[in-house]
Short mmCIF file of C-alpha atoms and ligand atoms in Angstrom, two decimals:
data_model
loop_
_atom_site.label_atom_id
_atom_site.label_comp_id
_atom_site.label_asym_id
_atom_site.label_seq_id
_atom_site.Cartn_x
_atom_site.Cartn_y
_atom_site.Cartn_z
CA MET D 1 -10.59 -3.84 -26.37
CA THR D 2 -10.71 -0.79 -27.83
CA TYR D 3 -9.59 2.08 -25.89
CA ASP D 4 -10.58 5.67 -25.19
CA VAL D 5 -7.23 6.75 -25.43
CA ILE D 6 -3.45 5.05 -26.03
CA VAL D 7 -0.68 7.03 -25.00
CA LEU D 8 2.61 6.13 -26.64
CA GLY D 9 5.84 6.95 -24.23
CA SER D 10 5.61 7.34 -20.44
CA GLY D 11 7.68 9.96 -19.90
CA PRO D 12 6.31 13.01 -17.88
CA GLY D 13 4.28 14.00 -20.51
CA GLY D 14 3.00 10.21 -21.28
CA TYR D 15 2.40 9.16 -18.12
CA SER D 16 0.93 12.63 -16.45
CA ALA D 17 -1.32 12.64 -19.70
CA ALA D 18 -2.38 8.80 -18.75
CA VAL D 19 -3.26 9.90 -15.08
CA ARG D 20 -5.34 13.02 -16.10
CA ALA D 21 -7.32 10.32 -18.69
CA GLY D 22 -8.14 7.92 -15.88
CA GLN D 23 -9.25 10.84 -13.75
CA TYR D 24 -11.43 11.66 -16.53
CA GLY D 25 -12.97 8.37 -16.45
CA LEU D 26 -11.06 7.56 -20.26
CA LYS D 27 -10.50 3.82 -20.97
CA THR D 28 -6.61 4.26 -20.97
CA ALA D 29 -3.59 2.26 -22.34
CA ILE D 30 -0.04 3.48 -22.03
CA ILE D 31 2.94 1.66 -23.97
CA GLU D 32 6.95 2.03 -23.04
CA LYS D 33 9.42 0.36 -24.51
CA ASP D 34 11.73 0.35 -21.37
CA ALA D 35 11.55 -2.11 -18.77
CA ARG D 36 10.63 1.04 -16.53
CA LEU D 37 8.20 4.26 -16.67
CA GLY D 38 9.22 7.26 -16.17
CA GLY D 39 10.59 7.93 -19.29
CA CYS D 40 13.93 10.21 -19.86
CA CYS D 41 13.19 13.13 -16.79
CA LEU D 42 13.15 10.17 -14.24
CA LEU D 43 15.22 7.59 -15.29
CA VAL D 44 18.30 9.43 -16.81
CA GLY D 45 17.60 13.24 -16.72
CA CYS D 46 15.95 15.65 -14.50
CA ILE D 47 15.93 13.43 -11.47
CA PRO D 48 19.24 11.75 -11.22
CA THR D 49 21.34 14.76 -12.06
CA LYS D 50 19.66 16.73 -9.26
CA ALA D 51 20.13 13.94 -6.95
CA PHE D 52 24.14 14.05 -7.83
CA LEU D 53 23.69 17.74 -7.70
CA HIS D 54 21.94 17.78 -4.24
CA THR D 55 25.09 15.28 -3.20
CA ALA D 56 27.53 17.88 -4.80
CA ASP D 57 26.14 21.12 -2.61
CA VAL D 58 26.32 18.87 0.50
CA TRP D 59 29.81 17.74 -0.14
CA GLU D 60 31.02 21.40 -0.86
CA ARG D 61 29.42 22.15 2.56
CA PHE D 62 31.51 19.58 4.24
CA LYS D 63 34.35 20.92 2.03
CA HIS D 64 33.98 24.33 3.37
CA SER D 65 32.19 23.68 6.65
CA VAL D 66 35.53 25.33 8.44
CA GLU D 67 33.57 28.75 7.07
CA GLU D 68 30.43 27.79 9.19
CA GLY D 69 32.65 27.22 12.56
CA ILE D 70 32.24 23.43 11.93
CA GLN D 71 35.50 20.92 11.91
CA CYS D 72 35.36 18.20 9.60
CA GLU D 73 38.12 16.05 9.90
CA ASN D 74 38.56 13.97 6.45
CA PRO D 75 35.61 14.12 4.70
CA ARG D 76 35.37 11.52 1.69
CA LEU D 77 33.34 11.30 -1.05
CA ASP D 78 32.29 7.45 -1.38
CA PHE D 79 31.33 7.48 -5.26
CA PRO D 80 29.55 4.35 -5.24
CA LEU D 81 27.11 4.91 -2.45
CA VAL D 82 26.51 8.67 -4.07
CA LEU D 83 25.80 6.05 -7.13
CA ASP D 84 23.38 3.97 -4.73
CA ARG D 85 21.97 6.75 -3.35
CA LYS D 86 20.58 8.39 -6.97
CA ASN D 87 19.45 4.69 -8.04
CA LYS D 88 17.24 4.21 -5.02
CA ILE D 89 15.69 7.99 -5.83
CA VAL D 90 15.18 6.73 -9.45
CA SER D 91 13.73 3.50 -8.14
CA LYS D 92 11.51 4.73 -5.97
CA HIS D 93 9.97 7.06 -8.06
CA SER D 94 9.74 4.96 -11.03
CA LYS D 95 7.57 2.38 -8.53
CA GLY D 96 5.41 5.76 -7.89
CA VAL D 97 4.90 5.84 -11.72
CA ASP D 98 3.59 2.38 -11.46
CA PHE D 99 1.31 2.74 -8.38
CA LEU D 100 -0.33 5.82 -10.37
CA MET D 101 -0.66 3.56 -13.19
CA LYS D 102 -2.95 1.06 -11.39
CA LYS D 103 -4.47 3.70 -8.86
CA ASN D 104 -5.95 5.53 -12.42
CA LYS D 105 -6.98 2.38 -13.95
CA VAL D 106 -4.36 2.46 -16.72
CA ASP D 107 -3.22 -0.53 -18.84
CA VAL D 108 0.39 -0.22 -19.13
CA ILE D 109 1.73 -2.66 -22.17
CA HIS D 110 5.14 -3.10 -22.51
CA GLY D 111 6.62 -3.21 -26.01
CA TYR D 112 7.74 -0.98 -29.01
CA GLY D 113 4.74 0.91 -30.06
CA ARG D 114 4.03 2.01 -34.08
CA LEU D 115 1.57 3.27 -35.69
CA ALA D 116 -0.07 0.98 -37.67
CA GLY D 117 -3.52 2.56 -39.25
CA PRO D 118 -6.17 4.84 -38.10
CA GLY D 119 -6.51 4.13 -34.47
CA LYS D 120 -4.09 1.66 -34.14
CA ILE D 121 -0.61 0.66 -32.78
CA GLU D 122 1.05 -2.30 -33.09
CA VAL D 123 3.16 -3.31 -30.22
CA THR D 124 6.21 -5.45 -30.09
CA SER D 125 7.70 -7.14 -27.50
CA ALA D 126 9.90 -10.67 -26.43
CA ASN D 127 6.40 -12.15 -26.68
CA GLY D 128 5.36 -11.19 -30.20
CA ALA D 129 3.20 -8.55 -31.65
CA GLN D 130 -0.23 -6.97 -30.70
CA ILE D 131 -2.60 -4.42 -32.09
CA GLY D 132 -4.44 -1.97 -29.46
CA GLU D 133 -7.00 -0.17 -30.48
CA ALA D 134 -7.81 3.51 -29.73
CA ARG D 135 -10.16 6.41 -30.24
CA ASN D 136 -7.25 8.69 -29.82
CA ILE D 137 -3.52 8.48 -29.53
CA VAL D 138 -1.45 10.46 -27.68
CA VAL D 139 2.18 10.13 -28.83
CA ALA D 140 4.97 11.46 -26.19
CA THR D 141 7.92 9.37 -27.30
CA GLY D 142 10.40 12.01 -26.14
CA SER D 143 14.28 12.67 -27.07
CA GLU D 144 17.51 11.31 -26.74
CA ALA D 145 21.06 12.57 -26.90
CA ARG D 146 22.07 14.23 -29.88
CA MET D 147 25.37 12.84 -31.27
CA LEU D 148 28.10 14.45 -33.81
CA PRO D 149 28.07 12.57 -36.84
CA GLY D 150 30.30 9.30 -37.00
CA LEU D 151 30.70 9.29 -32.96
CA THR D 152 28.97 6.80 -31.03
CA SER D 153 29.06 6.22 -26.96
CA ASP D 154 31.11 3.57 -25.90
CA ALA D 155 29.76 4.02 -22.39
CA LYS D 156 33.29 4.42 -21.01
CA ARG D 157 35.23 7.35 -22.66
CA ILE D 158 32.50 8.78 -24.74
CA LEU D 159 29.61 9.34 -22.67
CA THR D 160 25.47 10.93 -23.21
CA ASN D 161 23.55 11.72 -20.28
CA ILE D 162 22.61 8.08 -19.64
CA GLU D 163 26.24 6.62 -19.34
CA ILE D 164 27.72 9.16 -17.29
CA LEU D 165 25.10 8.97 -14.84
CA ASP D 166 26.17 5.43 -14.20
CA LEU D 167 30.14 6.00 -13.71
CA ASN D 168 30.63 4.61 -10.26
CA TYR D 169 33.91 6.51 -10.10
CA VAL D 170 34.97 10.58 -10.67
CA PRO D 171 36.69 10.88 -13.74
CA LYS D 172 39.84 13.23 -13.30
CA SER D 173 39.12 14.97 -15.96
CA LEU D 174 36.01 15.96 -17.79
CA ALA D 175 35.75 17.65 -21.23
CA ILE D 176 31.56 18.10 -22.00
CA LEU D 177 30.64 19.28 -25.20
CA GLY D 178 27.67 21.89 -25.19
CA ALA D 179 26.91 24.42 -22.43
CA GLY D 180 23.06 24.55 -22.74
CA ALA D 181 21.34 23.48 -19.53
CA VAL D 182 22.31 19.47 -19.47
CA GLY D 183 25.99 20.53 -20.37
CA VAL D 184 26.06 23.10 -17.68
CA GLU D 185 24.34 21.04 -14.90
CA PHE D 186 27.24 18.35 -15.46
CA ALA D 187 30.27 20.98 -15.06
CA SER D 188 28.70 22.43 -12.09
CA CYS D 189 28.12 18.72 -10.26
CA PHE D 190 31.16 16.76 -11.42
CA HIS D 191 33.43 19.91 -10.77
CA ARG D 192 32.37 19.81 -7.74
CA PHE D 193 32.82 16.23 -7.21
CA GLY D 194 36.57 16.88 -7.89
CA SER D 195 36.50 16.37 -11.79
CA GLN D 196 38.84 19.02 -13.78
CA VAL D 197 36.11 20.26 -16.31
CA THR D 198 36.43 22.09 -19.60
CA VAL D 199 33.03 22.91 -21.30
CA PHE D 200 32.84 23.59 -25.08
CA GLU D 201 30.55 25.63 -26.77
CA MET D 202 30.30 26.90 -30.20
CA LEU D 203 27.94 29.39 -29.41
CA PRO D 204 29.67 32.95 -28.11
CA ARG D 205 27.84 32.41 -24.49
CA ILE D 206 26.78 29.53 -22.57
CA VAL D 207 23.23 28.58 -21.36
CA PRO D 208 22.48 31.12 -24.64
CA VAL D 209 18.57 30.78 -24.31
CA GLU D 210 19.00 32.39 -21.01
CA ASP D 211 19.24 36.75 -20.34
CA GLU D 212 22.45 37.42 -21.77
CA GLU D 213 23.74 39.02 -18.07
CA VAL D 214 22.52 35.64 -16.94
CA SER D 215 24.85 33.81 -18.71
CA LYS D 216 27.93 36.24 -18.40
CA GLU D 217 27.22 35.46 -14.41
CA LEU D 218 27.36 32.13 -14.69
CA GLU D 219 30.61 32.14 -17.08
CA ARG D 220 32.53 34.43 -14.61
CA LEU D 221 31.26 32.30 -11.65
CA PHE D 222 32.17 29.05 -13.58
CA ARG D 223 35.80 30.22 -14.54
CA LYS D 224 36.06 31.71 -11.00
CA SER D 225 35.03 28.30 -9.39
CA GLY D 226 38.03 27.05 -11.62
CA ILE D 227 35.91 25.44 -14.48
CA ARG D 228 37.59 26.05 -17.85
CA VAL D 229 34.96 27.71 -20.25
CA GLU D 230 35.33 28.26 -24.34
CA THR D 231 32.97 29.60 -26.24
CA GLY D 232 32.69 30.35 -29.81
CA ALA D 233 34.63 27.17 -29.93
CA LYS D 234 34.58 24.57 -32.23
CA THR D 235 35.92 20.54 -31.49
CA GLY D 236 36.35 18.00 -33.69
CA ASP D 237 38.78 14.92 -34.75
CA ILE D 238 37.42 13.32 -31.54
CA GLN D 239 39.48 9.57 -30.77
CA VAL D 240 39.47 7.49 -28.30
CA THR D 241 43.04 6.56 -26.56
CA GLY D 242 44.55 4.36 -24.17
CA ASP D 243 43.25 6.24 -21.19
CA GLY D 244 40.98 8.62 -22.37
CA VAL D 245 39.89 10.92 -25.06
CA ARG D 246 41.86 13.24 -27.40
CA LEU D 247 39.68 15.85 -29.43
CA LYS D 248 41.10 18.88 -31.66
CA ALA D 249 39.48 22.23 -30.51
CA THR D 250 39.67 25.73 -32.37
CA LEU D 251 39.14 28.57 -29.64
CA ALA D 252 37.49 31.88 -30.37
CA SER D 253 40.65 33.00 -30.79
CA GLY D 254 41.53 31.30 -33.78
CA LYS D 255 44.19 29.24 -31.49
CA GLU D 256 44.20 25.42 -32.11
CA GLU D 257 44.61 22.80 -29.17
CA THR D 258 44.95 19.64 -28.67
CA VAL D 259 42.56 18.48 -25.73
CA GLU D 260 42.75 15.49 -23.53
CA ALA D 261 40.16 14.29 -20.96
CA GLU D 262 39.72 11.25 -19.22
CA CYS D 263 35.91 11.34 -20.26
CA LEU D 264 33.84 13.24 -22.57
CA LEU D 265 30.30 14.14 -22.24
CA VAL D 266 28.14 14.87 -25.21
CA ALA D 267 25.59 17.39 -24.38
CA ILE D 268 24.79 19.25 -27.58
CA GLY D 269 20.74 18.77 -27.78
CA ARG D 270 18.35 16.28 -27.88
CA LYS D 271 16.82 14.35 -30.57
CA PRO D 272 13.23 13.94 -31.05
CA ASN D 273 12.00 10.35 -31.24
CA THR D 274 9.74 10.44 -33.99
CA GLU D 275 11.70 7.82 -36.21
CA ASN D 276 10.14 4.48 -36.81
CA ILE D 277 6.87 4.99 -35.00
CA GLY D 278 4.96 4.51 -38.04
CA LEU D 279 4.62 8.44 -38.74
CA GLU D 280 4.83 7.86 -42.67
CA GLY D 281 1.96 7.36 -44.41
CA THR D 282 -0.24 9.77 -41.55
CA ARG D 283 -0.82 13.34 -42.20
CA VAL D 284 1.29 14.59 -39.58
CA GLU D 285 3.88 17.11 -40.25
CA LEU D 286 7.10 17.36 -39.30
CA ASP D 287 9.40 20.37 -38.92
CA ARG D 288 13.16 18.93 -38.90
CA GLY D 289 11.97 15.89 -36.78
CA PHE D 290 9.40 17.50 -34.26
CA ILE D 291 5.94 17.48 -34.67
CA LYS D 292 3.67 20.11 -35.74
CA VAL D 293 0.50 20.56 -33.50
CA ASP D 294 -2.18 23.45 -33.36
CA PRO D 295 -2.95 24.98 -29.34
CA TYR D 296 -4.88 21.70 -28.44
CA GLN D 297 -1.94 19.71 -29.24
CA ARG D 298 -3.72 17.76 -32.48
CA THR D 299 -1.40 16.85 -35.17
CA GLY D 300 -2.12 16.90 -38.87
CA GLU D 301 -3.94 13.51 -38.58
CA PRO D 302 -7.53 13.56 -36.90
CA GLY D 303 -7.43 11.19 -33.49
CA ILE D 304 -3.66 11.59 -33.24
CA TYR D 305 -2.07 14.02 -30.51
CA ALA D 306 1.35 15.00 -29.65
CA ILE D 307 3.16 16.29 -26.48
CA GLY D 308 6.58 16.65 -25.00
CA ASP D 309 9.94 16.76 -26.35
CA ILE D 310 8.69 15.50 -29.78
CA VAL D 311 6.88 18.82 -30.35
CA ALA D 312 7.99 21.39 -32.75
CA GLY D 313 8.13 25.28 -30.75
CA THR D 314 8.17 24.32 -26.92
CA PRO D 315 11.33 23.95 -25.09
CA GLN D 316 12.21 20.40 -24.20
CA LEU D 317 11.51 20.43 -20.37
CA ALA D 318 9.40 18.03 -18.60
CA HIS D 319 6.98 20.31 -17.00
CA VAL D 320 6.49 21.75 -20.65
CA ALA D 321 5.57 17.95 -21.62
CA THR D 322 3.03 17.53 -18.93
CA ALA D 323 1.49 21.07 -19.16
CA GLU D 324 1.09 19.49 -23.05
CA GLY D 325 -0.43 16.01 -22.00
CA MET D 326 -3.30 18.00 -19.93
CA VAL D 327 -3.97 20.12 -22.78
CA ALA D 328 -4.42 17.27 -24.69
CA MET D 329 -6.31 15.19 -22.37
CA ALA D 330 -9.04 17.73 -21.62
CA HIS D 331 -8.97 18.37 -25.42
CA ILE D 332 -9.95 14.35 -26.04
CA ALA D 333 -12.56 14.31 -22.95
CA GLY D 334 -14.36 17.60 -24.24
CA LYS D 335 -13.34 19.40 -20.91
CA PRO D 336 -12.17 23.21 -20.79
CA ALA D 337 -8.24 22.82 -22.47
CA VAL D 338 -6.25 25.87 -21.76
CA PRO D 339 -3.09 26.03 -24.20
CA VAL D 340 0.41 26.02 -23.33
CA ASN D 341 1.46 29.83 -22.97
CA LYS D 342 4.98 29.41 -24.47
CA ASN D 343 5.97 32.75 -22.85
CA ARG D 344 5.15 31.82 -19.09
CA ILE D 345 7.12 29.05 -19.47
CA PRO D 346 9.89 29.00 -16.44
CA GLY D 347 13.28 27.20 -17.25
CA ALA D 348 15.47 26.04 -14.66
CA THR D 349 18.92 25.37 -14.44
CA TYR D 350 20.21 23.55 -11.49
CA THR D 351 24.02 24.67 -11.75
CA GLU D 352 25.72 26.38 -8.61
CA PRO D 353 24.27 28.98 -8.49
CA GLY D 354 21.00 28.23 -10.27
CA ILE D 355 18.91 29.66 -12.74
CA GLY D 356 15.68 30.46 -13.35
CA SER D 357 13.72 32.47 -15.66
CA VAL D 358 10.42 33.41 -17.35
CA GLY D 359 8.93 35.54 -20.25
CA LEU D 360 11.00 37.50 -22.52
CA THR D 361 14.86 38.70 -21.85
CA GLU D 362 15.76 41.91 -22.24
CA ALA D 363 17.43 41.89 -25.78
CA GLN D 364 13.95 40.28 -26.75
CA ALA D 365 11.89 42.56 -25.32
CA ARG D 366 13.94 45.10 -26.90
CA ALA D 367 13.91 43.46 -29.89
CA GLN D 368 10.02 43.39 -29.91
CA GLY D 369 9.70 47.33 -29.71
CA TYR D 370 8.84 47.42 -25.99
CA ASP D 371 9.74 50.40 -23.67
CA VAL D 372 12.09 48.30 -21.37
CA LYS D 373 12.58 49.32 -17.82
CA ILE D 374 14.83 46.95 -16.00
CA GLY D 375 14.81 46.24 -12.17
CA LYS D 376 18.01 44.08 -10.80
CA PHE D 377 18.65 43.38 -7.23
CA PRO D 378 22.06 41.75 -6.22
CA PHE D 379 21.81 38.56 -3.86
CA VAL D 380 24.92 40.33 -1.99
CA ALA D 381 22.61 42.93 -0.53
CA ASN D 382 20.39 40.08 0.66
CA SER D 383 21.03 39.20 3.98
CA LYS D 384 19.63 35.41 3.92
CA ALA D 385 22.00 34.71 1.15
CA SER D 386 24.61 35.68 3.44
CA ILE D 387 23.91 33.51 6.07
CA LEU D 388 23.90 30.66 3.35
CA GLY D 389 27.08 31.61 2.37
CA HIS D 390 25.56 31.71 -1.42
CA HIS D 391 25.92 35.42 -2.43
CA ASP D 392 26.42 35.38 -5.65
CA GLY D 393 24.27 36.44 -8.98
CA PHE D 394 21.19 38.66 -9.05
CA VAL D 395 17.18 39.15 -9.61
CA LYS D 396 16.66 40.61 -12.91
CA VAL D 397 13.07 42.08 -13.76
CA VAL D 398 12.09 42.96 -17.40
CA ALA D 399 9.22 45.22 -17.26
CA ASP D 400 7.21 47.92 -19.81
CA GLN D 401 7.40 51.16 -18.47
CA THR D 402 3.83 52.20 -19.85
CA TYR D 403 1.66 49.80 -17.75
CA GLY D 404 4.50 48.21 -15.68
CA GLU D 405 3.84 44.92 -17.54
CA ILE D 406 6.14 42.29 -16.38
CA LEU D 407 7.91 40.74 -19.42
CA GLY D 408 10.32 38.22 -17.75
CA VAL D 409 12.22 37.44 -14.68
CA HIS D 410 15.56 35.94 -14.74
CA ILE D 411 17.14 34.92 -11.64
CA ILE D 412 20.91 33.37 -11.34
CA GLY D 413 21.59 32.82 -7.58
CA PRO D 414 20.89 30.61 -4.73
CA GLU D 415 17.77 28.60 -4.98
CA ALA D 416 16.91 30.79 -8.15
CA PHE D 417 14.85 27.46 -9.73
CA GLU D 418 12.52 27.77 -6.63
CA LEU D 419 12.32 31.58 -6.73
CA ILE D 420 11.01 31.84 -10.14
CA GLY D 421 7.77 30.48 -9.04
CA GLU D 422 6.83 34.30 -8.27
CA GLY D 423 7.75 35.18 -11.37
CA VAL D 424 5.96 32.66 -13.26
CA LEU D 425 2.69 33.36 -10.90
CA ALA D 426 2.94 36.88 -11.22
CA MET D 427 3.08 36.73 -15.01
CA GLU D 428 0.23 34.06 -15.04
CA ALA D 429 -1.68 36.52 -12.92
CA GLU D 430 -0.98 39.23 -15.08
CA ALA D 431 0.08 41.00 -12.01
CA THR D 432 1.98 44.61 -12.75
CA VAL D 433 5.14 45.68 -11.48
CA GLU D 434 3.37 47.88 -8.75
CA THR D 435 1.28 44.28 -7.29
CA LEU D 436 4.72 43.02 -6.88
CA ARG D 437 5.82 45.84 -5.39
CA HIS D 438 3.16 46.09 -2.79
CA THR D 439 3.48 41.93 -2.10
CA ILE D 440 5.07 41.52 1.67
CA HIS D 441 8.09 39.47 1.35
CA ALA D 442 8.93 38.21 4.62
CA HIS D 443 12.41 38.80 6.46
CA PRO D 444 15.24 37.29 6.15
CA THR D 445 14.39 35.34 3.16
CA ILE D 446 16.19 35.19 -0.53
CA TYR D 447 12.54 35.87 -1.87
CA GLU D 448 13.10 39.00 -0.61
CA ALA D 449 15.67 39.83 -3.66
CA VAL D 450 12.99 39.24 -5.83
CA GLY D 451 10.67 41.70 -4.16
CA GLU D 452 13.46 44.24 -4.39
CA ALA D 453 14.41 43.83 -8.30
CA PHE D 454 10.63 44.84 -8.40
CA ASN D 455 11.12 47.95 -6.26
CA ALA D 456 14.70 48.39 -8.62
CA VAL D 457 12.59 48.64 -11.55
CA TYR D 458 11.29 52.02 -10.25
CA GLY D 459 15.02 52.86 -8.70
CA GLN D 460 13.44 52.34 -5.15
CA ALA D 461 14.97 49.19 -3.89
CA ILE D 462 15.59 49.52 -0.41
CA ASN D 463 18.80 47.35 0.50
CA ALA D 464 21.07 48.71 -2.55
C1 FAD W 501 20.25 15.03 -18.31
C2 FAD W 501 19.15 15.58 -18.20
C3 FAD W 501 18.56 16.33 -17.40
C4 FAD W 501 17.30 17.09 -17.48
N1 FAD W 501 16.85 18.30 -16.40
C5 FAD W 501 15.79 18.50 -16.68
C6 FAD W 501 14.91 19.34 -15.42
O1 FAD W 501 15.62 19.68 -14.67
N2 FAD W 501 13.87 20.01 -15.71
C7 FAD W 501 12.98 19.63 -16.74
O2 FAD W 501 11.83 20.26 -16.88
N3 FAD W 501 13.68 18.92 -17.76
C8 FAD W 501 14.72 18.21 -17.66
N4 FAD W 501 15.40 17.83 -18.69
C9 FAD W 501 14.68 17.69 -20.00
C10 FAD W 501 13.41 16.32 -19.96
O3 FAD W 501 13.87 14.84 -19.25
C11 FAD W 501 12.46 15.97 -20.67
O4 FAD W 501 11.84 17.77 -21.19
C12 FAD W 501 11.45 15.28 -20.61
O5 FAD W 501 11.74 13.76 -19.97
C13 FAD W 501 10.76 15.17 -21.74
O6 FAD W 501 9.38 14.31 -21.58
P1 FAD W 501 8.39 13.07 -22.57
O7 FAD W 501 7.24 12.82 -21.77
O8 FAD W 501 8.44 14.19 -23.60
O9 FAD W 501 9.77 12.24 -23.34
P2 FAD W 501 10.69 11.19 -22.43
O10 FAD W 501 10.77 11.75 -20.94
O11 FAD W 501 11.80 11.27 -23.18
O12 FAD W 501 10.24 9.77 -22.25
C14 FAD W 501 9.60 9.22 -23.13
C15 FAD W 501 9.34 7.55 -23.54
O13 FAD W 501 8.86 7.26 -24.94
C16 FAD W 501 9.37 5.85 -24.44
N5 FAD W 501 9.29 5.17 -25.74
C17 FAD W 501 9.93 6.59 -26.83
N6 FAD W 501 9.70 5.39 -28.49
C18 FAD W 501 9.09 4.29 -27.60
C19 FAD W 501 7.95 3.54 -28.91
N7 FAD W 501 7.86 3.45 -29.81
N8 FAD W 501 7.38 2.74 -27.77
C20 FAD W 501 7.03 2.57 -26.75
N9 FAD W 501 7.72 3.84 -25.98
C21 FAD W 501 8.48 4.75 -26.60
C22 FAD W 501 10.65 6.35 -24.13
O14 FAD W 501 11.35 4.70 -23.86
C23 FAD W 501 10.64 7.15 -22.99
O15 FAD W 501 10.53 6.57 -21.75
C24 FAD W 501 16.67 16.78 -18.99
C25 FAD W 501 17.09 16.44 -19.97
C26 FAD W 501 18.68 15.14 -19.60
C27 FAD W 501 18.93 14.63 -20.96
#
C-alpha cells in the first residue's frame, strides 16, 4: 500500500502529526522501534519526571505540614510506590496514544525505520524487513542523552534520564552533570526525596537559556534549600567505585576536588537521532547532526519533512515538536500552515520554584537595540503566594518603551510554568503592556503577580 504520509517516530512530534494527518483524511502510518508509543517525552522525559516532581511537592508538604497547622506523625516516603505511581501514569498515557492511532485510522508499524530511497522506508523487526511507501515522509526520531566521551551508563551508578527514572530507591547522594532543565529538575526532585545533591555546570550559570536574574534566583534558592551548586566547574576522571562514583572537579575558583556520590546523573544535553536512519544519499542537510528545515519543516529532499528534537534551530521541547508536526501536516495536506514563531515558544522548568519564560531575555532585548523597560513584581507581595506558602521568586516583563511592545516575560515562582500562558497568549495576540494593565486579574490569585509586573513597567504596581 502507498500511504499519503509515513511518520517515523511516535514521540509528541510524531504521534501528534499522525493524529492531525488522520484528521485531514490522509492515509497514514507511523513507525516506532520501541514496544510502546509516546517517545522520550511520555516514557522517559516530561511525564515521568513531572510525576516524580509532583510527589516531591506533596512529600515536602507532609514534611512541613505543621506550618499549616497539620500534625502528621512520622510520614514516610515509600519509594517503590512512588515509582509504581509514575509507571502507571506513563502506561495509561502510552495506551492513550495507541487509542488515538486507532481513532484516527493511523496504521502502527513496530520496527526500526530507515529511509530506503525516494518515498520508501525499510522497517526491520523481529518478523523481518518490509518496505513502506509514501508520498510524504515526516522524520520525528527525537533525541537521546549525550554522554561524555568514553562514558556509558551502567544503569546502577552512572545514569541518564532513562535509568534514574527506574531506580527503586532514593540514593543517599547524587552528583549531576549539567544544569539545563533536565539536570535542575532531577536536582530539585531528588533533593526533596532526601538525596544530597551536587550540581556541576560548566557555564557560569545554571539554566543558562533563561534570563540572568532567573538563573541567579534559582541558584540562590537551590543553595538555600541545601543543593550544592558549582557553576564554571569542569569535571572528569569519572570512576565507578565499590559503592558509588568518584569524579574530579575543577571548581570556578581553580580549586581541585574529588567528589564521591552514590550515583551520577549525566544531563549534559540531547543528541539528535539522525544517524543510521538512511539520510546519507538524500539531499537532507545536517548542521552538527540536526536537520535543517524551511519554515514548513521541509528538508532539502522533496517529500521529506523533519520535526521535533532533530530539527536545527528550535529548542528541544515537546510542545515545539508537536507544533512543528502541525505545520508539516498542514503543508502536506495543502491547508494553511502557520510556521512556528521561535520568539513565542514558552519554556517551562518544573523545579521548586518553577520557571516559565517566553520571548527575549533582558540581555537579548538590549543586544537587539530595543529601548528596554523592565517591570518586576515579587511573589512575596502576592497574597495567594503567601497562602500557598510559596512566595519566592518574581515575574519580570521585558518591554519596549516606544510602543509598549511585550518582548519577553520571565517568571520564577509558584506555578510559573502555568502562569507563563498569559505571557505567551499576550505575545501571540500582539497585545501591548497597556492591554495587559487593563486586563482584570481575579483576586486572590498568583496570576495577579503577572498583572502587577505589567503595572511595574510604568512604575505603578499597587502591592509593591
Ligand atoms: C528528563 C526529560 C524531561 C523532559 N521534560 C520536558 C518537559 O517537561 N517539557 C517539554 O516540553 N519537554 C521536555 N523534555 C523534552 C522532550 O521530551 C522532547 O523535546 C520531546 O520528547 C521531543 O519529541 P520528538 O517527537 O521530537 O522525539 P522523541 O520524544 O524523542 O520521540 C522519538 C521517537 O522516535 C523513535 N525512533 C527513533 N528512531 C527510530 C527509528 N529509526 N525507527 C523507529 N522509531 C524510531 C523513538 O523510539 C521515539 O519513540 C524532557 C526531556 C527529558 C530527557
